[in-house]
Coordinates of C-alpha atoms in Angstrom, one line a residue:
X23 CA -1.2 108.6 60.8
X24 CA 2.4 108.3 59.8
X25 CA 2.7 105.1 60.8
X26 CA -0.7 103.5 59.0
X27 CA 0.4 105.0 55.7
X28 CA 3.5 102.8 55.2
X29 CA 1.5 100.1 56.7
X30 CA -1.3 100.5 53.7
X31 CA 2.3 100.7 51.1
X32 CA 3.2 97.7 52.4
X33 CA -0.1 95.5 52.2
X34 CA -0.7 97.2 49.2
X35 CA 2.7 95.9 48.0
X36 CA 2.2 92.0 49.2
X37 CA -1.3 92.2 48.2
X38 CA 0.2 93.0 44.8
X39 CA 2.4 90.7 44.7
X40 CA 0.5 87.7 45.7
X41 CA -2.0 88.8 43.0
X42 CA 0.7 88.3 40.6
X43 CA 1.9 84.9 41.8
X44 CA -1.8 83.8 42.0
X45 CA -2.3 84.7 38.3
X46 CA 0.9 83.0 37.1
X47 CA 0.4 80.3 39.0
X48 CA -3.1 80.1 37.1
X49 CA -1.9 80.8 33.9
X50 CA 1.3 78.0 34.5
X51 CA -1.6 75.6 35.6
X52 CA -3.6 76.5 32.6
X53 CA -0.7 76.1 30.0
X54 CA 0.2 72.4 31.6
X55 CA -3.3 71.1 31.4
X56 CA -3.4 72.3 27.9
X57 CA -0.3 70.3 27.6
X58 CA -1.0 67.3 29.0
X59 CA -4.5 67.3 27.1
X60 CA -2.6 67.6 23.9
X61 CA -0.4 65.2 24.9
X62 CA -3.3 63.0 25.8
X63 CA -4.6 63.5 22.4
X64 CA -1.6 62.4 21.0
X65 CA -1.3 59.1 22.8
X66 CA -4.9 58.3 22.0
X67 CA -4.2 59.3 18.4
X68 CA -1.3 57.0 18.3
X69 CA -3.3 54.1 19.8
X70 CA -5.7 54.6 17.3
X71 CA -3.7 54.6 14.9
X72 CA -1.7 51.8 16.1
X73 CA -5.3 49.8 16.1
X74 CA -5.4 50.4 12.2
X75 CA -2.4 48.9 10.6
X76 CA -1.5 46.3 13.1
X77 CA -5.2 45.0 13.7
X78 CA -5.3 43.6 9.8
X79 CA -1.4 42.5 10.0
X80 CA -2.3 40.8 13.0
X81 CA -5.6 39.3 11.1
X82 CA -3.9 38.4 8.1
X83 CA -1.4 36.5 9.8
X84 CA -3.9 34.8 12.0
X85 CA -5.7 33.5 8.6
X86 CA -2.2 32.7 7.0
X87 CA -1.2 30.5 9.5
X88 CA -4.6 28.8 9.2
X89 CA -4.6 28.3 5.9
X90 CA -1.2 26.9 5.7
X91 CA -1.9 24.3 8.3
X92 CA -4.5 23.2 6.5
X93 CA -2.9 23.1 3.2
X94 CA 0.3 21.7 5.1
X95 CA -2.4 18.6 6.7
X96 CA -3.9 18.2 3.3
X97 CA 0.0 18.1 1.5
X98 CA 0.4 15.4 4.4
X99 CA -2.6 13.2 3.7
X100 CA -1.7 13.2 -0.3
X101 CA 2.1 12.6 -0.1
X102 CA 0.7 9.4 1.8
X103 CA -1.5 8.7 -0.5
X104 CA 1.1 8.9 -3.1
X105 CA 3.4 6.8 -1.6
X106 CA 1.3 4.0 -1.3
X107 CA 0.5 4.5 -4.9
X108 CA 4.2 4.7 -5.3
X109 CA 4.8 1.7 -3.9
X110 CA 2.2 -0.2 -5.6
X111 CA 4.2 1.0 -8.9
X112 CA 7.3 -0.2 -7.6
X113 CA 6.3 -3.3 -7.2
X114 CA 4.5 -3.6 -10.1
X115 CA 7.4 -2.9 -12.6
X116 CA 9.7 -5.5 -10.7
X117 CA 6.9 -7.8 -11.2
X118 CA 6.7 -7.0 -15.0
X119 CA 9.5 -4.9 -16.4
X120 CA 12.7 -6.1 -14.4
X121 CA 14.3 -9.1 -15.8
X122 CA 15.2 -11.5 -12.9
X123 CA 15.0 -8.7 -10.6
X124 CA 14.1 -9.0 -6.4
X125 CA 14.2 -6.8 -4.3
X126 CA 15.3 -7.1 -0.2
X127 CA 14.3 -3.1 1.1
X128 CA 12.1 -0.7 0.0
X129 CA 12.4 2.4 2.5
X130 CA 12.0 6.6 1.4
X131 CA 15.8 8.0 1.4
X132 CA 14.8 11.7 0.6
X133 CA 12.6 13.0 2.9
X134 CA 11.0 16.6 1.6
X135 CA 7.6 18.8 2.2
X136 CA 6.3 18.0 -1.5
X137 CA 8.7 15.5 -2.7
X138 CA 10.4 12.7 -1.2
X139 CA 11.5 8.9 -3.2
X140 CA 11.6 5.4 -2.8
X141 CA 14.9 3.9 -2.9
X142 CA 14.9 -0.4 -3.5
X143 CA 17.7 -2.1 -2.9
X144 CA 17.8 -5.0 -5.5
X145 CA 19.6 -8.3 -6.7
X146 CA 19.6 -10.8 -8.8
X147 CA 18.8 -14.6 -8.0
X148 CA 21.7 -16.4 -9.4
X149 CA 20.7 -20.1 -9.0
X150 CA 20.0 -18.8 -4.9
X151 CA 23.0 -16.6 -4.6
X152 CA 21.8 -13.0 -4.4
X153 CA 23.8 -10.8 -6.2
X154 CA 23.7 -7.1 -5.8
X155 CA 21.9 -5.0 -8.9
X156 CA 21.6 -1.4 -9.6
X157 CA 19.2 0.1 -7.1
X158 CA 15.6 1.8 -8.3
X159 CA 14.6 4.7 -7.3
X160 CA 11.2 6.0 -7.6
X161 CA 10.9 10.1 -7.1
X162 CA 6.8 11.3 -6.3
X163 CA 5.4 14.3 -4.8
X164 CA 2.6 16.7 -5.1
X165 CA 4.2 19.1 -7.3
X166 CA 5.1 16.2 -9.6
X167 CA 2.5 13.6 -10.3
X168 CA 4.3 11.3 -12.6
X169 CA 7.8 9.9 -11.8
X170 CA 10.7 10.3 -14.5
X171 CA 11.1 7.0 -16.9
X172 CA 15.1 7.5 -16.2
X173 CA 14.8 7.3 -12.9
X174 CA 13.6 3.8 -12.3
X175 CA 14.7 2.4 -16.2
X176 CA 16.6 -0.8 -15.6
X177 CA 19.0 0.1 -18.2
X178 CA 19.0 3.7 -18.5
X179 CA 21.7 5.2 -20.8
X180 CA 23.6 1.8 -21.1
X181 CA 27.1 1.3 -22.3
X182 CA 27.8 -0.7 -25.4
X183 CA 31.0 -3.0 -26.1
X184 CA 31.2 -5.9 -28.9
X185 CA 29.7 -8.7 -26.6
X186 CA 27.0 -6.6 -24.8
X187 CA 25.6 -4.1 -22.6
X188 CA 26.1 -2.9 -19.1
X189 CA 25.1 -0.4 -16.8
X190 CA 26.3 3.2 -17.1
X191 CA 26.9 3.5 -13.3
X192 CA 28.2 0.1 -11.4
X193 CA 29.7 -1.4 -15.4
X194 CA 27.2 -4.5 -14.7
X195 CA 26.9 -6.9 -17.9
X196 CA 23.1 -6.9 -19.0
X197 CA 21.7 -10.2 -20.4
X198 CA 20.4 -9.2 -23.0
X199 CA 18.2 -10.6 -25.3
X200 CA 17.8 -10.7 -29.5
X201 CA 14.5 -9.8 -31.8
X202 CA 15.3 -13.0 -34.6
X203 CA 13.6 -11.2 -37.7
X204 CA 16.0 -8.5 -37.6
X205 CA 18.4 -8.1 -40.1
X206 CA 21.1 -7.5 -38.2
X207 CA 22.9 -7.1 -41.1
X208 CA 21.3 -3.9 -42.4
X209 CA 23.2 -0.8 -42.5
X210 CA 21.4 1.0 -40.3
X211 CA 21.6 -1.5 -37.6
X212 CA 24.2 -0.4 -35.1
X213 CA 23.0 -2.2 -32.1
X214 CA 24.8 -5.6 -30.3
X215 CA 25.1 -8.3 -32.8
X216 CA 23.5 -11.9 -31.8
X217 CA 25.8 -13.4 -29.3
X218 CA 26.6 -17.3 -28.3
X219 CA 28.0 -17.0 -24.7
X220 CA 27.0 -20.2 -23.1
X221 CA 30.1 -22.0 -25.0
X222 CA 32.4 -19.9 -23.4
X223 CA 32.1 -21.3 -19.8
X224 CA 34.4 -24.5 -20.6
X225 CA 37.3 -23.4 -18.7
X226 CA 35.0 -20.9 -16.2
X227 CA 34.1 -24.4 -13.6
X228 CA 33.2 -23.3 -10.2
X229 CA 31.0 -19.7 -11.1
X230 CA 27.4 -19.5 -11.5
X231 CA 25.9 -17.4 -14.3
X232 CA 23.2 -15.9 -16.0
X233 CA 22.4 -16.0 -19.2
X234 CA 19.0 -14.9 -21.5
X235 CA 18.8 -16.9 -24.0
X236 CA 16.4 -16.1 -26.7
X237 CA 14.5 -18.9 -28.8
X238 CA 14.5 -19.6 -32.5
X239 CA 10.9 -19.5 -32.4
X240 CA 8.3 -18.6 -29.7
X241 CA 7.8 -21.7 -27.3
X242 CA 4.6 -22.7 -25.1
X243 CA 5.4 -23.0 -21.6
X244 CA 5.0 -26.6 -21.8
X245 CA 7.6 -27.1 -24.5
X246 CA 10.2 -24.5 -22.2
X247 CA 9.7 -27.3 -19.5
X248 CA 10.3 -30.1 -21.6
X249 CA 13.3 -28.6 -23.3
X250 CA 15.4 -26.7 -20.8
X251 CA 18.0 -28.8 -19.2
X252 CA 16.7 -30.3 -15.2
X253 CA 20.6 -28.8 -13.8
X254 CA 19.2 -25.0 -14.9
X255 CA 17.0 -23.1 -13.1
X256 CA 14.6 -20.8 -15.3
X257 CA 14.6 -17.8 -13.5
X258 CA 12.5 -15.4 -15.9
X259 CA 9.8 -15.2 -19.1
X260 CA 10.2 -13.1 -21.6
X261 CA 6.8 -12.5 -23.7
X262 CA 9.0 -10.9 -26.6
X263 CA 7.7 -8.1 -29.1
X264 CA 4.5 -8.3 -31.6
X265 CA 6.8 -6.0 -33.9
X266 CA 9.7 -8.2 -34.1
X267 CA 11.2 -6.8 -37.2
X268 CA 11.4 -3.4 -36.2
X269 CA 14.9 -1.4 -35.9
X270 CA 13.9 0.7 -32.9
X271 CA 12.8 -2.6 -31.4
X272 CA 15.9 -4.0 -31.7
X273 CA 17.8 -1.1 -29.6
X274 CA 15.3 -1.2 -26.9
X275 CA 15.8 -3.2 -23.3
X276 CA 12.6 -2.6 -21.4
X277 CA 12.0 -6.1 -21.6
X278 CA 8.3 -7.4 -20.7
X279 CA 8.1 -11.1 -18.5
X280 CA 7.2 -12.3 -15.5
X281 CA 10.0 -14.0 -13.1
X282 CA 9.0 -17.3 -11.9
X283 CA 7.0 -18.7 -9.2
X284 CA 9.1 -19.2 -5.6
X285 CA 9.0 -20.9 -2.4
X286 CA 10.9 -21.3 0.6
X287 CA 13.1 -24.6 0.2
X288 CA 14.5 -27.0 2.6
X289 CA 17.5 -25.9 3.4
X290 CA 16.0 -22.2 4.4
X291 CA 16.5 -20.6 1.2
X292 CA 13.6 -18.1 1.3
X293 CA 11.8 -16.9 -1.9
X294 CA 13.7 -19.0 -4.1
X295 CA 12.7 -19.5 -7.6
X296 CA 11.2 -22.9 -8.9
X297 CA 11.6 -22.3 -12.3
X298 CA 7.6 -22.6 -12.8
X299 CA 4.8 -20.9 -13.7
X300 CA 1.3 -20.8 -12.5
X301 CA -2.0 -20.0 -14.0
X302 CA -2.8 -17.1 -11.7
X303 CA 0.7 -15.4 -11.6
X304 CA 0.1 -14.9 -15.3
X305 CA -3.2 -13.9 -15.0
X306 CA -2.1 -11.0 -12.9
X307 CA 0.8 -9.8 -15.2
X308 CA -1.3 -9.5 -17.6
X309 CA -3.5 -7.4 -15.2
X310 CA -0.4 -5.4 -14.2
X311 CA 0.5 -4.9 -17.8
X312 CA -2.7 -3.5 -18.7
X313 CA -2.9 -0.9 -15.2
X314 CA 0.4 0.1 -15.8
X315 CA 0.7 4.1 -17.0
X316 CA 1.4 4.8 -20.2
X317 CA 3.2 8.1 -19.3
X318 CA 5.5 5.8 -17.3
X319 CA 7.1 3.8 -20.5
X320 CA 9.5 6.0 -22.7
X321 CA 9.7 5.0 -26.8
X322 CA 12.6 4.6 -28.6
X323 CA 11.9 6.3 -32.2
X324 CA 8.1 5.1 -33.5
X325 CA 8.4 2.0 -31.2
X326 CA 6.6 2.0 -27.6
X327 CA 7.5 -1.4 -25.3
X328 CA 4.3 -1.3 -23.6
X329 CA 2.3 -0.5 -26.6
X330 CA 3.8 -3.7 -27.9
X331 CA 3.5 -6.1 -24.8
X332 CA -0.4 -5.0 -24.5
X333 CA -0.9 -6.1 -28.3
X334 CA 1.3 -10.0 -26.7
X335 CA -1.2 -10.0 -23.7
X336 CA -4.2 -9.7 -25.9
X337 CA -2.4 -11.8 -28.2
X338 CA -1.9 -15.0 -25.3
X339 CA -4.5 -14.3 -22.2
X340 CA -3.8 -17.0 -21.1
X341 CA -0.8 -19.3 -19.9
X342 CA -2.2 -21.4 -21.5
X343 CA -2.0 -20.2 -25.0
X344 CA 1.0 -18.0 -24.7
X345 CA 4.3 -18.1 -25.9
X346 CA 7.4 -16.9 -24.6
X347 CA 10.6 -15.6 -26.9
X348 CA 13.5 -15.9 -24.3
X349 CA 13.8 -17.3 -21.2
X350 CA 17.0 -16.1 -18.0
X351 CA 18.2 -19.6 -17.0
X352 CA 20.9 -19.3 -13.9
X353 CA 23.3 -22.3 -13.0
X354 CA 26.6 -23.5 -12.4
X355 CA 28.5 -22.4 -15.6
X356 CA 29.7 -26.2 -16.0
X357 CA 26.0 -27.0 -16.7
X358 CA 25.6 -24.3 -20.0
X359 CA 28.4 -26.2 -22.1
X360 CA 26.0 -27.1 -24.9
X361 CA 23.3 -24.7 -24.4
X362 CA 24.7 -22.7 -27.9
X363 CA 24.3 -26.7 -29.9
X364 CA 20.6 -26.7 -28.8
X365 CA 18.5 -26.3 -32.1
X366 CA 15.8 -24.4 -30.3
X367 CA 18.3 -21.5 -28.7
X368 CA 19.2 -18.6 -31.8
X369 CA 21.2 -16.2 -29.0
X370 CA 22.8 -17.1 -25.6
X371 CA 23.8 -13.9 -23.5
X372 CA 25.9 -13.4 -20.2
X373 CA 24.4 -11.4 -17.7
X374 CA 26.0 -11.7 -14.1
X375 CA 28.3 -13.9 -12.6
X376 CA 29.4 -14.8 -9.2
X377 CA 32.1 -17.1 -7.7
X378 CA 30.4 -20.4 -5.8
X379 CA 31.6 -21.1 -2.0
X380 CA 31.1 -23.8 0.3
X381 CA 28.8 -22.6 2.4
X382 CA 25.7 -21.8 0.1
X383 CA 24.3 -24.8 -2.1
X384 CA 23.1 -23.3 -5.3
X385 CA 19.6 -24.7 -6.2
X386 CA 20.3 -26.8 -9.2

């Protein structure tokens, strides 16, 4: 008996005691599911959230990039467009509004997303020497249509001295030509006075020049080829102004004409000039002159060039019936000694000159 009741203490005791670790193990494994659940919760939460703002950042994104590949393909196809157009327009003002102006490259120098330009190299035919000119550059894009006037103008902001103009950048001597009914006289002239430069070559032998020399009156083509001398070569027309007694006029050198017909000659001189014109190349500068923008021609005061050289076109369709008020001649300088004593010429102008060396025959 003694001994059973310690023995019942005892298992009592363990009994006890396992009870106790059986309930806090409970309670401990209750606690961490509760945990983990709420932490489950969390993460779920958290996905779900996640799901809301990144889902439409993610969407937007998507459709941006979309959308800006398209608008990038169609920026693409309409700067090409533009630069054929561009180029069209660069050829047509060397064609029509650059006096005894080629050109030997024509290439894009400033490559950009919505603007880029086309850069010309140029020169002047000086009885077949080609002499360097100011290069034209021609700006486009999509965010601007229409090109500057000053960045292409043959003569933009020009320098002024007592026997002409030149070229603000490179200080190259203009020919230039004259408007006869101006009273050059008048007070409120200011511009270059009527010059008489062909004279002045008598002790300049061995150069080649050239020199714009404006008529007393305006001559057919025939009479032009029965009155300039065989040893020049006519290198440009020049259809003069309709408003030929107008101040603003007077100051202005966007000169309308048509450079003459070429050919390649004997001696492998390509794209010379023959000093003629044809029916047909007339026929499309008058075309040219009629397509070309108005946007694109600046007016100096009340007086718009292209204005005026549409009202000469409508005036003389034809080659036939036009007449020309100037004429570029380029030749060996020896060969303009008496150019000035002609009764036809009212103003004889220097434009460029180059040295002549033995190893290029000059065409006339």
């Amino acid at each position: 008996m003694k001994i059973i009741i310690p023995y019942l203490i005892l298992s009592a005791l363990i009994f006890g005691i396992y009870w106790l670790i059986k309930k806090i193990v409970k309670r401990f494994r209750k606690t961490r599911e509760s945990a983990d659940l709420e932490k489950n919760f969390k993460q779920v939460a958290r996905k779900a959230r996640m799901k809301r703002i990144f889902l439409p950042v993610y969407l937007t994104l998507t459709a941006l990039v979309v959308v800006f590949g398209i608008v990038m393909q169609i920026n693409s196809a309409q700067m090409e467009k533009l630069y054929f157009k561009t180029y069209d327009l660069a050829v047509d003002f060397v064609d029509i509004q650059a006096p005894n102006v080629g050109y030997n490259s024509a290439y894009i120098n400033d490559y950009g997303v919505f603007t880029s330009n086309l850069h010309l190299d140029t020169y002047k035919n000086i009885d077949g020497y080609h002499v360097t000119w100011k290069p034209l550059d021609f700006p486009f894009g999509t965010l601007s249509m229409y090109m500057s006037h000053e960045n292409y103008d043959m003569y933009a902001s020009p320098q002024i001295t007592s026997n002409g103009y030149y070229t603000q950048k490179d200080n190259q001597k203009i020919a230039t030509f004259f408007q006869t009914k101006v009273n050059f006289k008048s007070k409120d002239y200011y511009g270059l006075q009527p010059t008489h430069e062909a004279s002045t070559f008598k002790n300049q032998p061995n150069e080649l020049a050239e020199i714009a020399v404006t008529f007393k009156e305006p001559l057919t083509y025939a009479q032009i080829q029965a009155l300039v001398p065989k040893n020049l070569l006519i290198n440009w027309y020049w259809i003069g102004l309709s408003d030929s007694k107008n101040l603003d006029a007077a100051y202005n050198l966007d000169y309308f004409g048509l450079n003459s017909d070429s050919k390649t000659f004997d001696n492998g001189n390509a794209n010379q000039p023959t000093g003629k014109l044809s029916a047909s190349s007339y026929k499309t500068f008058v075309k040219d002159v009629n397509n070309w923008p108005t946007e694109q021609t600046s007016s100096t005061g009340e007086f718009n060039p292209l204005k005026d050289a549409r009202k000469q076109i409508k005036k003389y369709p034809t080659l036939a019936s036009a007449k020309f008020s100037g004429v570029i001649l380029t030749g060996q300088t020896k060969n303009f000694g008496t150019l000035d004593d002609e009764p036809w010429v009212f103003a004889t102008n220097v434009g460029l000159t180059t040295p002549i060396v033995p190893y290029v025959k000059p065409l006339k």
